[in-house]
mmCIF file of C-alpha atoms in Angstrom:
data_model
loop_
_atom_site.group_PDB
_atom_site.id
_atom_site.type_symbol
_atom_site.label_atom_id
_atom_site.label_comp_id
_atom_site.label_asym_id
_atom_site.label_seq_id
_atom_site.Cartn_x
_atom_site.Cartn_y
_atom_site.Cartn_z
ATOM 1 C CA MET Y 1 -0.027 -0.048 0.011
ATOM 2 C CA PHE Y 2 2.409 3.021 1.180
ATOM 3 C CA THR Y 3 5.905 2.518 -0.679
ATOM 4 C CA PRO Y 4 8.901 4.846 -1.289
ATOM 5 C CA GLU Y 5 7.867 5.854 -4.451
ATOM 6 C CA THR Y 6 4.302 6.486 -3.492
ATOM 7 C CA SER Y 7 3.353 9.612 -5.465
ATOM 8 C CA ILE Y 8 6.929 11.014 -6.074
ATOM 9 C CA GLY Y 9 7.063 14.000 -8.394
ATOM 10 C CA THR Y 10 3.806 13.316 -9.947
ATOM 11 C CA ASP Y 11 1.385 14.363 -7.252
ATOM 12 C CA GLY Y 12 -0.028 11.012 -7.586
ATOM 13 C CA LEU Y 13 -0.720 11.222 -11.002
ATOM 14 C CA LEU Y 14 -0.412 7.996 -13.243
ATOM 15 C CA PRO Y 15 2.871 8.006 -15.698
ATOM 16 C CA THR Y 16 2.165 9.967 -19.006
ATOM 17 C CA GLY Y 17 2.140 7.056 -21.587
ATOM 18 C CA THR Y 18 0.614 4.480 -19.449
ATOM 19 C CA LEU Y 19 -1.589 1.823 -21.818
ATOM 20 C CA ALA Y 20 -5.109 0.591 -20.136
ATOM 21 C CA THR Y 21 -8.085 -0.541 -20.407
ATOM 22 C CA ALA Y 22 -10.675 1.809 -18.549
ATOM 23 C CA VAL Y 23 -14.839 1.449 -18.215
ATOM 24 C CA ILE Y 24 -16.344 4.910 -19.510
ATOM 25 C CA GLY Y 25 -18.659 6.429 -17.088
ATOM 26 C CA ILE Y 26 -20.476 9.690 -18.598
ATOM 27 C CA ARG Y 27 -21.225 11.652 -15.683
ATOM 28 C CA GLY Y 28 -24.178 13.845 -18.216
ATOM 29 C CA LEU Y 29 -23.662 16.740 -20.352
ATOM 30 C CA LYS Y 30 -21.974 20.116 -18.830
ATOM 31 C CA GLU Y 31 -21.771 23.570 -20.384
ATOM 32 C CA SER Y 32 -17.970 24.708 -20.790
ATOM 33 C CA ARG Y 33 -17.080 28.150 -19.653
ATOM 34 C CA ASN Y 34 -17.427 29.546 -22.952
ATOM 35 C CA GLY Y 35 -20.775 28.162 -23.616
ATOM 36 C CA GLY Y 36 -19.702 24.794 -25.385
ATOM 37 C CA GLN Y 37 -21.298 21.431 -24.165
ATOM 38 C CA TYR Y 38 -19.070 18.449 -23.235
ATOM 39 C CA LEU Y 39 -19.659 14.824 -22.038
ATOM 40 C CA ASP Y 40 -18.201 14.504 -18.312
ATOM 41 C CA GLY Y 41 -16.153 11.309 -18.611
ATOM 42 C CA GLU Y 42 -15.145 9.318 -15.612
ATOM 43 C CA PHE Y 43 -12.911 6.932 -16.724
ATOM 44 C CA THR Y 44 -11.944 4.262 -14.153
ATOM 45 C CA VAL Y 45 -8.988 1.480 -14.749
ATOM 46 C CA THR Y 46 -9.367 -2.059 -14.961
ATOM 47 C CA SER Y 47 -5.975 -2.708 -15.865
ATOM 48 C CA PRO Y 48 -3.974 -4.661 -12.881
ATOM 49 C CA ASN Y 49 -1.444 -1.984 -11.728
ATOM 50 C CA TYR Y 50 -3.773 1.250 -11.298
ATOM 51 C CA LYS Y 51 -6.841 -1.198 -11.057
ATOM 52 C CA GLY Y 52 -9.683 0.868 -9.687
ATOM 53 C CA ARG Y 53 -7.679 4.164 -10.609
ATOM 54 C CA LYS Y 54 -10.281 7.244 -12.098
ATOM 55 C CA VAL Y 55 -9.351 9.341 -14.618
ATOM 56 C CA PHE Y 56 -11.573 12.578 -15.758
ATOM 57 C CA THR Y 57 -12.055 13.975 -19.155
ATOM 58 C CA ASN Y 58 -14.239 15.756 -20.982
ATOM 59 C CA ILE Y 59 -15.457 14.895 -24.662
ATOM 60 C CA MET Y 60 -16.599 17.649 -26.438
ATOM 61 C CA ASP Y 61 -20.006 17.156 -28.413
ATOM 62 C CA PRO Y 62 -19.690 17.320 -32.079
ATOM 63 C CA PHE Y 63 -23.861 17.775 -32.004
ATOM 64 C CA PHE Y 64 -23.904 20.812 -30.045
ATOM 65 C CA ALA Y 65 -24.547 24.090 -32.633
ATOM 66 C CA GLY Y 66 -22.490 26.271 -29.859
ATOM 67 C CA ASN Y 67 -19.515 24.287 -29.657
ATOM 68 C CA SER Y 68 -16.684 25.691 -32.410
ATOM 69 C CA ASP Y 69 -15.898 23.607 -35.395
ATOM 70 C CA GLY Y 70 -12.628 22.579 -33.752
ATOM 71 C CA ALA Y 71 -14.301 21.723 -30.489
ATOM 72 C CA LYS Y 72 -16.853 19.402 -32.685
ATOM 73 C CA ASN Y 73 -14.108 18.002 -34.646
ATOM 74 C CA MET Y 74 -12.251 16.756 -31.375
ATOM 75 C CA GLY Y 75 -15.643 15.589 -30.489
ATOM 76 C CA LYS Y 76 -16.246 13.458 -32.982
ATOM 77 C CA GLU Y 77 -12.155 11.949 -33.134
ATOM 78 C CA ALA Y 78 -13.114 11.047 -29.366
ATOM 79 C CA ILE Y 79 -15.984 9.321 -29.654
ATOM 80 C CA SER Y 80 -14.926 7.531 -33.257
ATOM 81 C CA ARG Y 81 -12.016 5.836 -31.983
ATOM 82 C CA ALA Y 82 -13.752 5.131 -28.395
ATOM 83 C CA LEU Y 83 -16.970 3.823 -30.237
ATOM 84 C CA GLU Y 84 -13.759 1.692 -32.531
ATOM 85 C CA GLY Y 85 -11.926 0.650 -29.157
ATOM 86 C CA ALA Y 86 -14.596 -0.397 -27.605
ATOM 87 C CA SER Y 87 -15.865 -2.855 -30.424
ATOM 88 C CA LEU Y 88 -19.466 -0.732 -30.872
ATOM 89 C CA VAL Y 89 -18.798 0.230 -34.616
ATOM 90 C CA ASP Y 90 -16.259 -1.430 -37.232
ATOM 91 C CA HIS Y 91 -14.089 0.840 -38.679
ATOM 92 C CA ALA Y 92 -14.035 -1.386 -41.856
ATOM 93 C CA ASP Y 93 -17.694 -0.372 -42.509
ATOM 94 C CA PRO Y 94 -18.865 3.102 -42.422
ATOM 95 C CA SER Y 95 -22.527 1.579 -42.183
ATOM 96 C CA THR Y 96 -21.849 0.588 -38.561
ATOM 97 C CA TYR Y 97 -21.397 3.943 -37.047
ATOM 98 C CA ALA Y 98 -24.871 5.040 -38.659
ATOM 99 C CA PRO Y 99 -26.605 5.181 -34.771
ATOM 100 C CA TYR Y 100 -24.605 6.890 -32.984
ATOM 101 C CA GLY Y 101 -25.237 10.190 -35.307
ATOM 102 C CA ALA Y 102 -28.870 10.067 -34.153
ATOM 103 C CA GLY Y 103 -27.171 12.470 -31.426
ATOM 104 C CA ILE Y 104 -25.668 12.799 -28.387
ATOM 105 C CA MET Y 105 -27.599 10.610 -26.477
ATOM 106 C CA ALA Y 106 -27.153 7.705 -28.770
ATOM 107 C CA VAL Y 107 -23.325 8.432 -27.988
ATOM 108 C CA ILE Y 108 -23.850 8.198 -24.762
ATOM 109 C CA ASP Y 109 -25.924 4.953 -24.180
ATOM 110 C CA GLY Y 110 -23.432 3.166 -26.522
ATOM 111 C CA LEU Y 111 -20.680 4.031 -24.369
ATOM 112 C CA ASN Y 112 -21.909 4.107 -21.032
ATOM 113 C CA SER Y 113 -20.541 1.364 -18.821
ATOM 114 C CA LYS Y 114 -18.166 0.436 -21.993
ATOM 115 C CA GLU Y 115 -14.780 -0.735 -21.424
ATOM 116 C CA VAL Y 116 -12.054 0.346 -24.190
ATOM 117 C CA PRO Y 117 -8.091 0.972 -24.463
ATOM 118 C CA VAL Y 118 -6.688 4.197 -23.483
ATOM 119 C CA GLU Y 119 -3.183 5.493 -22.994
ATOM 120 C CA ILE Y 120 -3.152 7.827 -20.181
ATOM 121 C CA VAL Y 121 -1.298 11.143 -20.482
ATOM 122 C CA ILE Y 122 -0.722 14.265 -18.128
ATOM 123 C CA GLU Y 123 -2.351 17.412 -19.441
ATOM 124 C CA LYS Y 124 -0.561 20.208 -18.108
ATOM 125 C CA GLY Y 125 -2.943 22.681 -15.883
ATOM 126 C CA ASN Y 126 -3.723 26.185 -16.830
ATOM 127 C CA GLU Y 127 -5.406 29.354 -15.676
ATOM 128 C CA GLY Y 128 -4.743 28.327 -12.117
ATOM 129 C CA PHE Y 129 -5.553 24.796 -12.687
ATOM 130 C CA GLN Y 130 -2.832 21.811 -11.634
ATOM 131 C CA ASP Y 131 -2.113 19.388 -14.079
ATOM 132 C CA LYS Y 132 -4.101 16.107 -14.443
ATOM 133 C CA ASN Y 133 -4.308 13.207 -15.633
ATOM 134 C CA ALA Y 134 -6.544 12.559 -19.085
ATOM 135 C CA ILE Y 135 -7.230 10.231 -21.710
ATOM 136 C CA LYS Y 136 -6.475 9.152 -25.326
ATOM 137 C CA PHE Y 137 -8.710 6.228 -27.347
ATOM 138 C CA LEU Y 138 -6.614 3.514 -28.344
ATOM 139 C CA THR Y 139 -8.225 1.887 -31.565
ATOM 140 C CA PRO Y 140 -7.984 -1.231 -33.607
ATOM 141 C CA ASN Y 141 -8.000 1.391 -36.977
ATOM 142 C CA PRO Y 142 -5.198 1.073 -38.676
ATOM 143 C CA LYS Y 143 -5.965 4.771 -40.358
ATOM 144 C CA SER Y 144 -6.108 6.101 -36.871
ATOM 145 C CA GLY Y 145 -2.988 7.843 -35.073
ATOM 146 C CA CYS Y 146 -3.115 5.613 -31.771
ATOM 147 C CA PHE Y 147 -3.393 1.827 -33.855
ATOM 148 C CA ILE Y 148 0.565 0.587 -32.907
ATOM 149 C CA LYS Y 149 -0.207 1.717 -29.131
ATOM 150 C CA TRP Y 150 -3.544 -0.458 -29.320
ATOM 151 C CA GLN Y 151 -1.603 -3.227 -30.672
ATOM 152 C CA ARG Y 152 0.940 -2.817 -28.028
ATOM 153 C CA LEU Y 153 -1.690 -2.862 -25.179
ATOM 154 C CA GLN Y 154 -3.279 -5.854 -26.689
ATOM 155 C CA GLN Y 155 0.264 -7.960 -26.937
ATOM 156 C CA ASP Y 156 0.735 -6.724 -23.455
ATOM 157 C CA ILE Y 157 -2.844 -8.213 -22.770
ATOM 158 C CA SER Y 158 -2.872 -11.329 -24.635
ATOM 159 C CA GLY Y 159 1.551 -12.221 -23.740
ATOM 160 C CA GLU Y 160 0.751 -12.850 -27.734
ATOM 161 C CA ASN Y 161 2.426 -10.410 -31.017
ATOM 162 C CA VAL Y 162 -0.959 -9.084 -32.192
ATOM 163 C CA GLU Y 163 -0.911 -8.353 -35.717
ATOM 164 C CA THR Y 164 -3.445 -7.208 -37.848
ATOM 165 C CA THR Y 165 -5.137 -7.888 -41.206
ATOM 166 C CA SER Y 166 -5.856 -5.252 -43.628
ATOM 167 C CA ILE Y 167 -9.191 -4.572 -42.586
ATOM 168 C CA GLY Y 168 -8.007 -4.450 -38.944
ATOM 169 C CA GLN Y 169 -8.956 -7.354 -37.907
ATOM 170 C CA SER Y 170 -6.175 -8.972 -34.615
ATOM 171 C CA VAL Y 171 -4.688 -12.010 -35.200
ATOM 172 C CA SER Y 172 -2.237 -13.192 -32.678
ATOM 173 C CA ASN Y 173 0.907 -14.455 -32.895
ATOM 174 C CA PRO Y 174 3.041 -15.981 -30.005
ATOM 175 C CA VAL Y 175 5.988 -13.297 -28.933
ATOM 176 C CA THR Y 176 9.500 -14.845 -29.799
ATOM 177 C CA GLN Y 177 11.171 -11.152 -29.043
ATOM 178 C CA SER Y 178 9.518 -8.469 -26.865
ATOM 179 C CA ALA Y 179 9.057 -5.201 -28.619
ATOM 180 C CA PRO Y 180 10.699 -2.179 -27.943
ATOM 181 C CA ALA Y 181 9.062 0.014 -25.210
ATOM 182 C CA THR Y 182 6.734 2.501 -25.997
ATOM 183 C CA GLY Y 183 4.690 4.038 -23.128
ATOM 184 C CA THR Y 184 3.877 2.181 -19.963
ATOM 185 C CA SER Y 185 2.096 -1.035 -19.613
ATOM 186 C CA LEU Y 186 -0.181 -2.007 -16.686
ATOM 187 C CA PHE Y 187 0.358 -5.465 -18.006
ATOM 188 C CA LYS Y 188 4.524 -5.953 -16.967
ATOM 189 C CA SER Y 189 5.342 -6.390 -13.416
#
């Protein structure tokens, strides 16, 4: 429980680059200070080393007319990756995304309580706020910028080398040589 390393240098934050699985809890829709709208997300880590730790991340509402185009695009990207990571859609079949285009409630209903692969990062605080952990979604979509980290997490979970087919379906092969370390894994002791 208590160790000499407890919270040294991080104020209790999880290390940036930590690859994990977490359950999404949508605590509601909130209004930002500038009049925008976002999903208030609570992510409970399910991976062994930090099991039960909470990370809070806001996801911009891409359907809200009052959000800027940039905020809407950030929300679309985050939600797309979360849907893929939760296996609610098939990135090789665009029609599988259609039910979530019905509105923000369809997104909330789909993602709430789902386990997703994530990278935990540290966001620098601003305007008097301290640094905090945040979530980046990982996905089996090879066109995404987080696909390699998704593969690494799958390898850590299964203990096997994970490759993908042309449409991104995972294929496991026994690990014969360890992959170079990129980020902190929750599945190694």
